[in-house]
Structure formats: C-alpha cells, structure tokens
PDB file of C-alpha atoms in Angstrom:
ATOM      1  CA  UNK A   1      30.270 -48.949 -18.764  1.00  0.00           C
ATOM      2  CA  UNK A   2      32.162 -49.331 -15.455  1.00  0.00           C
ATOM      3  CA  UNK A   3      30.466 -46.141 -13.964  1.00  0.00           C
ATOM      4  CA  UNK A   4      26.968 -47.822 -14.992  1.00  0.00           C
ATOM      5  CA  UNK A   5      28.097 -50.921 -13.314  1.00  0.00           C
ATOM      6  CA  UNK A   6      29.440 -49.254 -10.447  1.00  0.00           C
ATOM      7  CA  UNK A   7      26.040 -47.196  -9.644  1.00  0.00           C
ATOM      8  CA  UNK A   8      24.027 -50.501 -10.228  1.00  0.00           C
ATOM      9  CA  UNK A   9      26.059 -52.798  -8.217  1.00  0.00           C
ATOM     10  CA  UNK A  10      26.253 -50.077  -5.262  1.00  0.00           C
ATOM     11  CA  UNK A  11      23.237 -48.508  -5.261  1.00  0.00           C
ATOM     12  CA  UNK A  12      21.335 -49.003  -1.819  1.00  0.00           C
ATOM     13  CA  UNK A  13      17.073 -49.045  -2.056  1.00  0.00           C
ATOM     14  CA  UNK A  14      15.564 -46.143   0.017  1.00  0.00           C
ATOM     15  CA  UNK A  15      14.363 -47.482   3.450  1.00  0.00           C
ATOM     16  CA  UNK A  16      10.588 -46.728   4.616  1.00  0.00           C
ATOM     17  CA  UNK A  17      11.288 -43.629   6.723  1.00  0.00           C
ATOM     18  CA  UNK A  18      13.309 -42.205   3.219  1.00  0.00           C
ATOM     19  CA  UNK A  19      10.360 -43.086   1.160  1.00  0.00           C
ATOM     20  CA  UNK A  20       8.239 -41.118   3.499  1.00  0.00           C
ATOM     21  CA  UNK A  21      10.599 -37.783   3.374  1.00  0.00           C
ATOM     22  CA  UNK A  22      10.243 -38.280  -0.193  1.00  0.00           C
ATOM     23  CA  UNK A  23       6.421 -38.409   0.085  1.00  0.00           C
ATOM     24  CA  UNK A  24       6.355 -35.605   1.982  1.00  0.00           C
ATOM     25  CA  UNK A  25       8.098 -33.247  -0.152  1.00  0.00           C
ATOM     26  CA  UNK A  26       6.175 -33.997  -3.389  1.00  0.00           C
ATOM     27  CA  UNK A  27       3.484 -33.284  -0.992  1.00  0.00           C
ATOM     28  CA  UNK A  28       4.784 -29.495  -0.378  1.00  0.00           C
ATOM     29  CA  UNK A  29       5.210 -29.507  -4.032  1.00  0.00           C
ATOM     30  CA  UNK A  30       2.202 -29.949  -4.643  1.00  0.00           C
ATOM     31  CA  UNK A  31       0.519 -27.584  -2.158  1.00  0.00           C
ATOM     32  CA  UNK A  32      -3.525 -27.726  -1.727  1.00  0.00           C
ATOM     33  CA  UNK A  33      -4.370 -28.579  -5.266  1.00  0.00           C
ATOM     34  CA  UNK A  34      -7.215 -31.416  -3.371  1.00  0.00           C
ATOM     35  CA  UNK A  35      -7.515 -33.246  -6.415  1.00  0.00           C
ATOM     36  CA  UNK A  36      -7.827 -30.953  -8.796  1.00  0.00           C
ATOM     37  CA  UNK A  37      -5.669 -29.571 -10.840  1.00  0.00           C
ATOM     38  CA  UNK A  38      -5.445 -27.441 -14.183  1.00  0.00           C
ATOM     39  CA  UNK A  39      -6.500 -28.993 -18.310  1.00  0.00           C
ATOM     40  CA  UNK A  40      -4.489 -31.803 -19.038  1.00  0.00           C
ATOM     41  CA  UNK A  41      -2.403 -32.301 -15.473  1.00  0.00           C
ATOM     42  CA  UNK A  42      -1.801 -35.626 -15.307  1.00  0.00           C
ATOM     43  CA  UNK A  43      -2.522 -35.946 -11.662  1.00  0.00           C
ATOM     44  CA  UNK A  44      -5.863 -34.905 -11.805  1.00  0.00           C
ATOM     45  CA  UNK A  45      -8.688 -36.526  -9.752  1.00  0.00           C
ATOM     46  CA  UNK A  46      -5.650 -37.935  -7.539  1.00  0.00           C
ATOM     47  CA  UNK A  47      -5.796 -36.658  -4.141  1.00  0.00           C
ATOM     48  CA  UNK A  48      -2.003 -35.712  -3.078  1.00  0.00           C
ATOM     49  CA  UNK A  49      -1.332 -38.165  -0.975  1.00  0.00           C
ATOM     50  CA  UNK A  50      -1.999 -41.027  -3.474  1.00  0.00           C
ATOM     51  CA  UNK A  51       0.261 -38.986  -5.537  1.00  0.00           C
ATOM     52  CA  UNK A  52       2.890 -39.031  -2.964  1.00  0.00           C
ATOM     53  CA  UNK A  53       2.801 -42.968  -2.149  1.00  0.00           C
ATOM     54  CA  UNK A  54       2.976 -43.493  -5.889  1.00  0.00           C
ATOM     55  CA  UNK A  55       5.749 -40.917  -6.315  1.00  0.00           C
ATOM     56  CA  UNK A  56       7.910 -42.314  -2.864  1.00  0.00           C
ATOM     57  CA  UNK A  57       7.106 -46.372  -4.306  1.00  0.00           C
ATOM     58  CA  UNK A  58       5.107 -46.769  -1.160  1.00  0.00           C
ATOM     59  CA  UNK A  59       2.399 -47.912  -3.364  1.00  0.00           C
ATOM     60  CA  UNK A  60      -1.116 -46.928  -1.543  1.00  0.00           C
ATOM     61  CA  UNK A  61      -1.866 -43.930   0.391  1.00  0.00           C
ATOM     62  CA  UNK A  62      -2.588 -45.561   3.464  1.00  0.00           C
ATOM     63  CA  UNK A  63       0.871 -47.592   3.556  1.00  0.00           C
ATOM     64  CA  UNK A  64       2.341 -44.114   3.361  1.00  0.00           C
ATOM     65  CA  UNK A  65       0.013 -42.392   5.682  1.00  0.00           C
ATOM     66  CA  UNK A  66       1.206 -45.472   8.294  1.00  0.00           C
ATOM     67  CA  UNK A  67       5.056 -44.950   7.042  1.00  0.00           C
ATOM     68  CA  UNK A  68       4.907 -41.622   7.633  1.00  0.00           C
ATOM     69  CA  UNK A  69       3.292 -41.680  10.977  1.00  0.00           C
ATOM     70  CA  UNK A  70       5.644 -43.881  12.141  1.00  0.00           C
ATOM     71  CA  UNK A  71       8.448 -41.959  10.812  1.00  0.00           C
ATOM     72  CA  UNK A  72       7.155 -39.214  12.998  1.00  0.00           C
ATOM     73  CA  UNK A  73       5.631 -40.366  16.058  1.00  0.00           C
ATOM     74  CA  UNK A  74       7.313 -43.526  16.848  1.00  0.00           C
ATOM     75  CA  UNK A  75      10.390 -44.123  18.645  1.00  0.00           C
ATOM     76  CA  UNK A  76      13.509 -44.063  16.922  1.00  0.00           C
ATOM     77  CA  UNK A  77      14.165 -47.786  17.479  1.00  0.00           C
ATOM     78  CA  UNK A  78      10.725 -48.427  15.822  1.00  0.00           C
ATOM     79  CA  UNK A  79      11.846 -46.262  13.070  1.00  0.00           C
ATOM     80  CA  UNK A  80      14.855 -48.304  12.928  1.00  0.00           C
ATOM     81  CA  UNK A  81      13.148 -51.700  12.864  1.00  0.00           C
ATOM     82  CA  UNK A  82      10.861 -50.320   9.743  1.00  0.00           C
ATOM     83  CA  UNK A  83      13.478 -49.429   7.649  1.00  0.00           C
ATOM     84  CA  UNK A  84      15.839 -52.045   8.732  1.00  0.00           C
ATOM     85  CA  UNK A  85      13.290 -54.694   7.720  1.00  0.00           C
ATOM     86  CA  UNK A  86      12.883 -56.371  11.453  1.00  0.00           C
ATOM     87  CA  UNK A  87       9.276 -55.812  11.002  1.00  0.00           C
ATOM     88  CA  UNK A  88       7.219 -56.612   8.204  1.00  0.00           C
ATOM     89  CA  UNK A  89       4.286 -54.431   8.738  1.00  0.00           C
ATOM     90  CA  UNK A  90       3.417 -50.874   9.451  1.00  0.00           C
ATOM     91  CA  UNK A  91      -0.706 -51.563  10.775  1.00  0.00           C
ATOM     92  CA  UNK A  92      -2.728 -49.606  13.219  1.00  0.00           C
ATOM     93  CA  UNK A  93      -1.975 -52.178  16.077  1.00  0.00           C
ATOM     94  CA  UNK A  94       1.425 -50.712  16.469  1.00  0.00           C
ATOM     95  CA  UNK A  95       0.724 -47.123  15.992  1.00  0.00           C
ATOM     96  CA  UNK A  96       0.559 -44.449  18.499  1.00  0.00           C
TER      97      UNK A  96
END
C-alpha cells in the first residue's frame, strides 16, 4: 500500500517534448502500415500519426505534429518553455 502511495504521490506527468519521443517511437513501431493494417488490427483505418498522438496523450495528430516539430527544430529554450508550461500553445505562428 505504501509503494502504491509512494508511485502516486511522486509520479511526475511527461512534459510535451517526452510525449513527442513517445510518439515517435510507436511511430517506428509501427513502420509504413499507412492506415492499413491486417483482419481485426485495431488500428486500422488510423493513419500512424493519429495513432501516435493518441498513444503519447497528445490527443490530435496535428498537436503532435506541432509538439514534435518543436521538439526538433526549435531552440532549446523554446523546448524548455513547452514543456515547462510558460507557453500555452504550440500554433504555426511560432514555428520555424
């Protein structure tokens, strides 16, 4: 019971730039599948990235897409804002 309280009470969310690693390697799990997939995958008609957001808890495709990029391409300091919470939105206007 202590352990259970212990894990609970310390655990620590993933930050944006996590969620996007995570993302990313269910993507490379999944490998070019587009979509499709064999009888009965429960996945099929998802294209991988939707897969991905909904596997990382980014939600939509295009919040990860815009995680991701700025996980990548951004400066670390924006990087650090995003996951940090100093800014409360990852849009096109501040996107390389």
């Amino acid at each position: 019971m202590l352990g259970e309280y212990a894990e609970n009470e310390v655990r620590k969310d993933f930050t944006l730039s996590e969620r996007a690693a995570i993302g990313e390697a269910v993507e490379k799990e999944l490998g070019e599948r587009r979509g499709k997939g064999p009888p009965g995958d429960p996945f099929k008609g998802k294209k991988n990235a939707q897969i991905a957001a909904e596997k990382a808890g980014l939600g939509s495709k295009n919040t990860y897409r815009r995680v991701k990029k700025v996980t990548k391409q951004a400066e670390p300091e924006l990087v650090d804002a995003m996951d940090e919470g100093r800014i409360n939105s990852v849009s096109r206007r501040i996107l390389p």
